[in-house]
Structure formats: C-alpha cells, structure tokens
Amino acid sequence: MRRPHIRTVAVAVAVATAATGLAGTAFAGPSTEVERSAASATNAAVVVEAARSAAFAHASATGVSKGDDLHAQDVMIDPEGARHVRFVRTHNDLPVLGGDLIVHLDRGLGYTGVTRAADHAVKPAAAKAKLTADQAAAKAAKAAKGDAGSAQLVVDARDGASALAYQVTVTDKDSSRTVVVDAVTGKVRSNTPTRDEFLSPKLLDALRERGETLDPATGVGSASSTSGLVGSGATGAAAYPSAAKGTGKTLFVGTVGLTTTQTSRGHYQLKDPNRYGTETRDAKGSYTEKFSAGSKLTNTTNVWGNGKTTSRVSAAADAQYGITKTLDFYKSTFKRKGIANNSKPAQAMVHWGNKIANAFWDPTCNCMLYGDGDGQMFKKPLVVLDVTGHELTHGVVEATANLQPTFVDSDGNQYGEPGSLNESLADIFGSNVEFYAKNTKDTPDYLVGEKLGLAQKFLRRLDHPSLDKLEGTIDYWSPDTYYTEVHAGSGVSSHAYYLLAEGSGKKTINGVNYNSPTYHNITVKGIGRTKATAIYYRALTRYMVSTTDFHQARIATLKAAKDLYGANSTEYKTVDRSWTAVNVTAANTPRAHH
C-alpha cells in the first residue's frame, strides 16, 4: 500500500538547489529507454535555469506566480533531445503540498509544455495563521491518536484550492501518520498513514471475515536452483572489507547467490558492496525507524538461513535477495542507480515489531520493514519477491511522480485515482522484477502475491483484475473509480498495461493461463512486455505528477510512446487502444479532474 506521505519541499531544496546537488539527475541513453548519471552537474544546472525561466515566462500555462520559487528535484535529458525538469515549489518560502510540476524543453532549451499537479494558483486565501503551531500539533495528536511532532507551516494546494496549513507527523508505538491542519479554521484537511503497507486495512478485514489463514509453503530448495548475484571478491581476500560470494537459503525462492561483505578473514556481513552497500538487518522485534538501530547480520560461513523460519536469517536472505534483484532490474532495464537514482543503498529490517502481519516501505527509515506475521492469520514473514519489488517501486514513485491518494477514510483505507495508479505501477514493476529474476522457485507471472497462500491463489492479477474477489478489484474505468479504494482501483491501469504488453484473450505464459477481457470486447494485440514497460517507466518519470489520474496517465503513456516509437507507430496506436479497452478515452475524460 502506498502511504500518502507528503514530501516536504525543504528536503528537496536542500538536495536540489545547487548545481552539484541534483542527486536524481538522469539522462536517457542513446537507443533505448534507459537512464544514466548526468555527465556534468554544470550542464544540468543550465537546463534547470532554462526550465525555471520558462516556467515564469509561460506563467499562464505553468501556474507559476509571484511569491513562488521552484526547486529542481530531477533533470532528464532524452536521446532525441527533449529535456524535462521536475520541480517542487515553495510559496513565500513555505512548502507547497500538491504544487509539483514538470517543465518540458526541446534540444535548444525552448519551452514545449508543462505537466502540473495544481490547476490553480497556489497562493492561499489567508496569508496569516490564526492557530499557533502548538494548537495545530494538539489537534493533529487528537485526530491521529498519538504523539505529535513539531508543526510546520505549509501551503496546501491539493483538492482544487489553496490554504495555509500546518503539517504534523504523529506517531505511536507501531504507526505513523501525517496530519495537515488548516491554519485558519483548525479543520483537519488530511490524516494519512506515513508508511506503505502492502496489506490494506480493507484486505485484512476481508481475510478476518473469511476466516482465512495465510501460511505460504517454504522450503530450502536445491542448490541447483541457485540464482543470483555474483560478487567480485572471495574468501581469503588480501584487503578488507571486500565483496564475497555468499549463499542464501531463503524461505520462498530456494538457494540463491548473495553478494556479501567479507569484513575480515572468515567473517561476513549481509551487506552488498557492489550495490551501493545495500544491507538487511534484524530489528529484533523493535519498532525502530532508524536503520542504524537494527542489528547487523554477521556470520562465519557466508551461508545465510536454512530455508525455514527456525533460522532468523532465512527471512533476511529473502529480503536481501529481493531488494538486490529489484535494484538490478531497475539498473539493467533503465540504468537507474538505486531507488532514488542517487547511487545510495536500499535498506531493510526483518523481524520488525511484535506480531506484525505486513511489510512496509517506510520513508522515515528510507528502508523496507518486514513483520513476522501475527502467528494467527499470517504465519510467515512477508518477504516474498514480488512484495519486495512492489514496495520498493513505491520508493521509485515517491522519488519521481510522488502520486498521492486523494482521501483516506477513518480506518486508513486510501481512495482516488492517483493512489490507484501508484498501486498499479507497484504491481506492474513488481511483476517485472519476477520476470527479471527468472527464479525457478518463483515463476515469473502477471500475478501479485501468488505465493502468499491465499485461497484464490493470488492477491491481484494484471490480466483480469476483477478475478480478485478479496479486494474487489475492477477491470474498467467509470466515474465511480474516484471513490474506489486504491488497491481495487489499481486494476484499471494494470489491465491497460497487460493489454499493451500481451494483448486480449487467452494466452499461456510460463505455464500460467491468462484470459484478458476488454470493454465492449475490443481486440488488442500486444507489443511485448519490454516495450510496454519502457513506455510506462518513461511516462512515470517524464509525464506524471502527484495528482495524475487515469485519463492523464493515458496522455502520459501516449507521450512516452511518441517519444520512443513515433506518433504513427504501432506502439503508439496500441497504447491508445489498450486504454480504450479499459474504458479510458479522450471522449469520456471528466470535465474536472479530481
């Protein structure tokens, strides 16, 4: 589940204002949809300044006005010459929630267009707060039932209007929420969970009502199924620390190769020096959100786990394998260096909390947190490969479009098309991680959570989303989709992606049978997973913002297809047809986007 964390602009300013601080700067490769690090921070700075100037020069289109400052978060330079700069915004030095935009330039740095989250001026109606920060913190603590941190004054430009507000983080023992309180009226404008929970409150309730127990099968697997990651070092290295070739005996994917760190002769740590220092630690039942507080995993054999829950390290082997495979997928496919494309490690803690039946992407920790299950409904750690790929993709989305749900109910369930699109992208790229890994113990497929032990044999599926009866996932768009819980709503774009990749009707892939229906029985011939994935990634990174809904996602993927293959290409026409096949068309675009 994608947590609706609201990234504060203060962080982006610190990272991106200086020419040398564009950590997310990326360039597209020469022939395929890939990204590589910027060759020159100076070049990136020139592009940023051109885009910023263009935004103010074309204020009627971009919505930038007096008092606004734009802070570059990402720069992308495409092989055909286009430049794209993603900005977050401050207004009179206050962070703006929902104020993000992407300015598009041509090869000569001329303005070609904008993609913006807010379709209105972000200047708030009231310029002065009536509540104090302490009063706002108290209201937030009451609303979220926890301990409030300090209140930060912001401009909330979401939901079609702008207001002066306070943003407050509220925590208790095992949860964290972001609360936004109107600085004039004291009304709670939003109260949203901070973490990405894979299993939503709605799904957990459905499982309880059915009396369903999830106890996925585990086993050591044979050494012949070793699938993994080749280290550059070996036992007996002359200098330490060095990379070493280890073995993970996982719960879910058999025996795999792991690259580890040899810290001294005969001593190893579950940390991958070849992948930015990516590491898994043991939280030992604590609720810490500080990775440094986790216990380092070390041993003297460089064999990690025993394929069963009797070893605490087995879950760590799954987590480390899943995370490194996800990193490798993004790097191999798109040349993306790490989750935020900044060559920083991905991190994880297993055995987090007490009887936690979930897994999270946690922005506070900037890491994955895996519970052990509650021992009743869910009896194993949630360290399955596609779960990891799904959750880490939420981190990728956060670092790019930062898609946000539009509202959250009192139980913590999230709603709205941007949130549904976020969940969909996590399923799409999480499935692609499986295809990339090619692990014989986890057959690559278009199913999500198929190893969780559910009675329906999967949690969600991309080819025919409505076969998921647990979450009530939908196949097609309708005006009611705005009011659909995000996991259920994710079926619209997941279905469009599957149709783009594989086409409609019956198909068998890796022994799995698919039969994808379409709206009004439209026939779609797929263009292949590789091209479909390239289009969706380019759309995410170049043309989606925090408020992108399904009709805007259609436009984003059409633009991406045009960039990659041309406006007259089969690929472009199939993108259009795939969205028509899930009832997302230019003709039924809502007059007012939520």
Coordinates of C-alpha atoms in Angstrom, one line a residue, residues 20 28 91 128 143 147-148 181 184 219 229 245 300 382 393 398 426 428 450 453 465 520 541 550-551 585 588:
T20 CA 26.1 19.8 -7.7
A28 CA 18.2 8.9 -21.2
H91 CA 5.3 30.0 -1.9
K128 CA -1.7 34.7 8.3
A143 CA -7.0 13.3 15.2
D147 CA 2.3 11.9 19.9
A148 CA 2.7 14.9 17.7
V181 CA -4.5 21.1 9.8
V184 CA -7.2 29.4 9.9
G219 CA 11.5 -25.0 1.8
L229 CA 24.3 -12.3 -7.7
K245 CA 30.2 -14.7 -2.9
T300 CA 31.5 -17.0 9.8
L382 CA 6.1 -11.1 4.2
T393 CA 8.7 0.6 -6.5
E398 CA 8.0 8.7 -4.4
A426 CA 4.0 -1.0 -8.0
I428 CA 3.5 -3.6 -12.8
E450 CA 0.7 -15.7 -5.7
G453 CA -1.1 -18.9 0.3
P465 CA -8.2 -7.8 -12.2
H520 CA -17.1 -3.9 -25.4
T541 CA 9.4 9.7 -14.8
F550 CA -6.2 7.6 -15.3
H551 CA -7.1 9.9 -18.2
T585 CA -10.8 7.6 -23.7
N588 CA -15.1 10.3 -21.6

